[in-house]
Amino acid sequence: MAGRPPKDNSRDKQYRVRLNESEDRILQYVSEMTGKQKSEIFRNALEDYYNKVRVQEAIQADAEFDDWDTGHISLKRVIDCPYCGAANKCDFEEEYEPSYDERPMGEEITYNFDWESYECCSCGKIIHISGYICEYPAGAYNYEDINVEKVEDDE
Ligand SMILES: [Zn+2]
């Protein structure tokens, strides 16, 4: 008699993922806000990335997919004012300088921005917001670095 077939969903692979302080904070935050387990958040992100890579692979390999527009990642971010802490709606889509790199799965796009005098929606003080958001493959988030600085003196 044949043994029980192995369960498809048995999770017997283990990865240790190293996080820095701020990554750990955001993992804690998204877990609390969504009510999802931390492991689930990693698995969801992996599947999302996998699907985007599949789409990009198909576009590159098959002329049938040439007209498939994957769209781009969102450049919307909530930026906390360094003066008063208010949440500011920033859509870097409004003003950025793109740079492109050719990678194995097509173009890597970096959206660079340097907003020198952004006015806080709440206290009206001037903030300097600069940095970049990187997309690779097309339609998938890669990484980002956003710096927020006070422009006026604090007195
Ligand atoms: Zn403010």
mmCIF file of C-alpha atoms and ligand atoms in Angstrom:
data_model
loop_
_atom_site.group_PDB
_atom_site.id
_atom_site.type_symbol
_atom_site.label_atom_id
_atom_site.label_comp_id
_atom_site.label_asym_id
_atom_site.label_seq_id
_atom_site.Cartn_x
_atom_site.Cartn_y
_atom_site.Cartn_z
ATOM 1 C CA MET A 1 0.000 0.000 0.000
ATOM 2 C CA ALA A 2 1.262 3.394 -0.969
ATOM 3 C CA GLY A 3 2.067 5.854 1.768
ATOM 4 C CA ARG A 4 0.192 9.041 2.249
ATOM 5 C CA PRO A 5 1.054 11.513 -0.507
ATOM 6 C CA PRO A 6 3.054 14.424 0.840
ATOM 7 C CA LYS A 7 0.998 17.504 1.517
ATOM 8 C CA ASP A 8 1.564 20.239 -1.037
ATOM 9 C CA ASN A 9 1.436 22.919 1.542
ATOM 10 C CA SER A 10 3.828 21.461 4.085
ATOM 11 C CA ARG A 11 6.232 24.232 4.901
ATOM 12 C CA ASP A 12 9.494 22.513 5.611
ATOM 13 C CA LYS A 13 11.856 25.043 4.054
ATOM 14 C CA GLN A 14 13.274 27.587 6.420
ATOM 15 C CA TYR A 15 15.002 30.864 5.779
ATOM 16 C CA ARG A 16 16.582 33.169 8.275
ATOM 17 C CA VAL A 17 16.102 36.729 7.156
ATOM 18 C CA ARG A 18 18.194 39.453 8.717
ATOM 19 C CA LEU A 19 16.470 42.784 9.288
ATOM 20 C CA ASN A 20 17.813 46.082 10.529
ATOM 21 C CA GLU A 21 16.006 48.158 13.162
ATOM 22 C CA SER A 22 13.878 50.132 10.734
ATOM 23 C CA GLU A 23 12.926 47.059 8.676
ATOM 24 C CA ASP A 24 11.928 45.312 11.886
ATOM 25 C CA ARG A 25 9.802 48.317 12.868
ATOM 26 C CA ILE A 26 7.951 48.360 9.557
ATOM 27 C CA LEU A 27 7.393 44.583 9.703
ATOM 28 C CA GLN A 28 5.896 45.005 13.175
ATOM 29 C CA TYR A 29 3.801 47.920 11.915
ATOM 30 C CA VAL A 30 2.322 46.218 8.824
ATOM 31 C CA SER A 31 1.642 43.084 10.861
ATOM 32 C CA GLU A 32 -0.298 45.051 13.487
ATOM 33 C CA MET A 33 -2.149 47.217 10.974
ATOM 34 C CA THR A 34 -3.230 44.347 8.713
ATOM 35 C CA GLY A 35 -3.615 41.600 11.314
ATOM 36 C CA LYS A 36 -1.368 39.371 9.202
ATOM 37 C CA GLN A 37 1.391 37.209 10.554
ATOM 38 C CA LYS A 38 4.904 38.321 9.783
ATOM 39 C CA SER A 39 5.628 35.129 7.853
ATOM 40 C CA GLU A 40 2.488 35.698 5.789
ATOM 41 C CA ILE A 41 3.687 39.172 4.861
ATOM 42 C CA PHE A 42 6.930 37.720 3.509
ATOM 43 C CA ARG A 43 5.078 34.992 1.591
ATOM 44 C CA ASN A 44 2.634 37.508 0.093
ATOM 45 C CA ALA A 45 5.447 39.787 -0.997
ATOM 46 C CA LEU A 46 7.253 36.818 -2.534
ATOM 47 C CA GLU A 47 4.217 35.717 -4.534
ATOM 48 C CA ASP A 48 3.561 39.238 -5.699
ATOM 49 C CA TYR A 49 7.146 39.566 -6.886
ATOM 50 C CA TYR A 50 7.032 36.111 -8.492
ATOM 51 C CA ASN A 51 3.953 37.051 -10.520
ATOM 52 C CA LYS A 52 5.554 40.255 -11.723
ATOM 53 C CA VAL A 53 8.695 38.412 -12.769
ATOM 54 C CA ARG A 54 6.559 35.853 -14.667
ATOM 55 C CA VAL A 55 4.768 38.632 -16.542
ATOM 56 C CA GLN A 56 8.050 40.334 -17.400
ATOM 57 C CA GLU A 57 9.580 37.061 -18.564
ATOM 58 C CA ALA A 58 6.601 36.445 -20.855
ATOM 59 C CA ILE A 59 6.836 39.952 -22.288
ATOM 60 C CA GLN A 60 10.495 39.431 -23.100
ATOM 61 C CA ALA A 61 10.182 35.917 -24.473
ATOM 62 C CA ASP A 62 6.957 36.052 -26.443
ATOM 63 C CA ALA A 63 5.929 38.603 -29.095
ATOM 64 C CA GLU A 64 2.343 37.774 -28.169
ATOM 65 C CA PHE A 65 2.930 39.717 -24.938
ATOM 66 C CA ASP A 66 4.568 42.759 -26.542
ATOM 67 C CA ASP A 67 1.560 45.004 -26.082
ATOM 68 C CA TRP A 68 1.078 44.028 -22.460
ATOM 69 C CA ASP A 69 1.504 47.111 -20.377
ATOM 70 C CA THR A 70 2.471 46.120 -16.846
ATOM 71 C CA GLY A 71 2.035 49.626 -15.514
ATOM 72 C CA HIS A 72 4.459 51.107 -13.051
ATOM 73 C CA ILE A 73 4.791 51.100 -9.292
ATOM 74 C CA SER A 74 3.154 53.767 -7.168
ATOM 75 C CA LEU A 75 5.311 56.728 -6.186
ATOM 76 C CA LYS A 76 2.865 57.864 -3.522
ATOM 77 C CA ARG A 77 4.316 58.141 -0.036
ATOM 78 C CA VAL A 78 3.095 59.478 3.284
ATOM 79 C CA ILE A 79 5.832 61.789 4.530
ATOM 80 C CA ASP A 80 5.869 62.785 8.207
ATOM 81 C CA CYS A 81 6.683 66.430 8.770
ATOM 82 C CA PRO A 82 9.922 66.712 10.807
ATOM 83 C CA TYR A 83 8.531 69.807 12.547
ATOM 84 C CA CYS A 84 4.982 68.875 13.574
ATOM 85 C CA GLY A 85 4.691 65.181 12.666
ATOM 86 C CA ALA A 86 1.747 65.693 10.314
ATOM 87 C CA ALA A 87 1.259 63.129 7.553
ATOM 88 C CA ASN A 88 1.833 64.746 4.145
ATOM 89 C CA LYS A 89 0.552 63.300 0.868
ATOM 90 C CA CYS A 90 3.481 63.171 -1.513
ATOM 91 C CA ASP A 91 3.164 61.754 -5.002
ATOM 92 C CA PHE A 92 6.629 61.804 -6.554
ATOM 93 C CA GLU A 93 4.975 61.083 -9.889
ATOM 94 C CA GLU A 94 4.468 64.863 -9.979
ATOM 95 C CA GLU A 95 8.151 65.628 -10.322
ATOM 96 C CA TYR A 96 11.052 63.214 -10.767
ATOM 97 C CA GLU A 97 14.090 62.568 -12.915
ATOM 98 C CA PRO A 98 14.247 58.985 -14.186
ATOM 99 C CA SER A 99 17.395 56.967 -14.802
ATOM 100 C CA TYR A 100 17.523 53.600 -16.556
ATOM 101 C CA ASP A 101 19.689 50.515 -16.286
ATOM 102 C CA GLU A 102 19.569 47.496 -18.552
ATOM 103 C CA ARG A 103 19.194 44.346 -16.439
ATOM 104 C CA PRO A 104 18.503 40.648 -17.208
ATOM 105 C CA MET A 105 14.721 41.189 -16.913
ATOM 106 C CA GLY A 106 14.577 44.418 -18.878
ATOM 107 C CA GLU A 107 14.892 47.942 -17.638
ATOM 108 C CA GLU A 108 15.476 48.977 -14.063
ATOM 109 C CA ILE A 109 13.963 52.406 -13.534
ATOM 110 C CA THR A 110 15.056 54.723 -10.750
ATOM 111 C CA TYR A 111 12.813 57.678 -10.012
ATOM 112 C CA ASN A 112 15.026 60.391 -8.516
ATOM 113 C CA PHE A 113 13.482 63.388 -6.846
ATOM 114 C CA ASP A 114 14.692 66.456 -5.043
ATOM 115 C CA TRP A 115 11.876 68.566 -3.663
ATOM 116 C CA GLU A 116 13.768 71.451 -2.137
ATOM 117 C CA SER A 117 10.910 73.457 -0.702
ATOM 118 C CA TYR A 118 7.889 71.359 0.082
ATOM 119 C CA GLU A 119 5.411 73.060 2.371
ATOM 120 C CA CYS A 120 3.937 70.982 5.211
ATOM 121 C CA CYS A 121 0.160 70.684 4.859
ATOM 122 C CA SER A 122 -0.315 71.336 8.570
ATOM 123 C CA CYS A 123 2.314 73.737 9.973
ATOM 124 C CA GLY A 124 3.317 75.319 6.653
ATOM 125 C CA LYS A 125 7.026 74.987 7.334
ATOM 126 C CA ILE A 126 9.386 74.187 4.499
ATOM 127 C CA ILE A 127 10.775 70.666 4.155
ATOM 128 C CA HIS A 128 13.433 69.312 1.819
ATOM 129 C CA ILE A 129 12.474 65.866 0.523
ATOM 130 C CA SER A 130 14.968 64.005 -1.632
ATOM 131 C CA GLY A 131 15.824 60.486 -2.640
ATOM 132 C CA TYR A 132 14.820 57.770 -5.055
ATOM 133 C CA ILE A 133 12.454 54.874 -5.595
ATOM 134 C CA CYS A 134 13.633 52.001 -7.766
ATOM 135 C CA GLU A 135 11.494 49.657 -9.878
ATOM 136 C CA TYR A 136 12.687 46.301 -11.224
ATOM 137 C CA PRO A 137 11.446 44.424 -13.113
ATOM 138 C CA ALA A 138 8.860 46.765 -14.623
ATOM 139 C CA GLY A 139 5.831 46.996 -12.366
ATOM 140 C CA ALA A 140 7.655 45.642 -9.295
ATOM 141 C CA TYR A 141 9.085 47.512 -6.352
ATOM 142 C CA ASN A 142 12.829 47.172 -5.867
ATOM 143 C CA TYR A 143 14.086 49.528 -3.169
ATOM 144 C CA GLU A 144 14.013 53.139 -2.079
ATOM 145 C CA ASP A 145 15.744 55.745 0.010
ATOM 146 C CA ILE A 146 13.884 58.911 0.999
ATOM 147 C CA ASN A 147 15.406 61.679 3.114
ATOM 148 C CA VAL A 148 13.383 64.346 4.861
ATOM 149 C CA GLU A 149 15.160 67.438 6.208
ATOM 150 C CA LYS A 150 14.176 70.632 7.934
ATOM 151 C CA VAL A 151 14.952 73.700 5.873
ATOM 152 C CA GLU A 152 14.196 76.452 8.356
ATOM 153 C CA ASP A 153 15.808 76.725 11.730
ATOM 154 C CA ASP A 154 13.901 75.340 14.643
ATOM 155 C CA GLU A 155 13.817 78.435 16.868
HETATM 156 ZN ZN ZN B 1 4.456 70.280 9.731
#
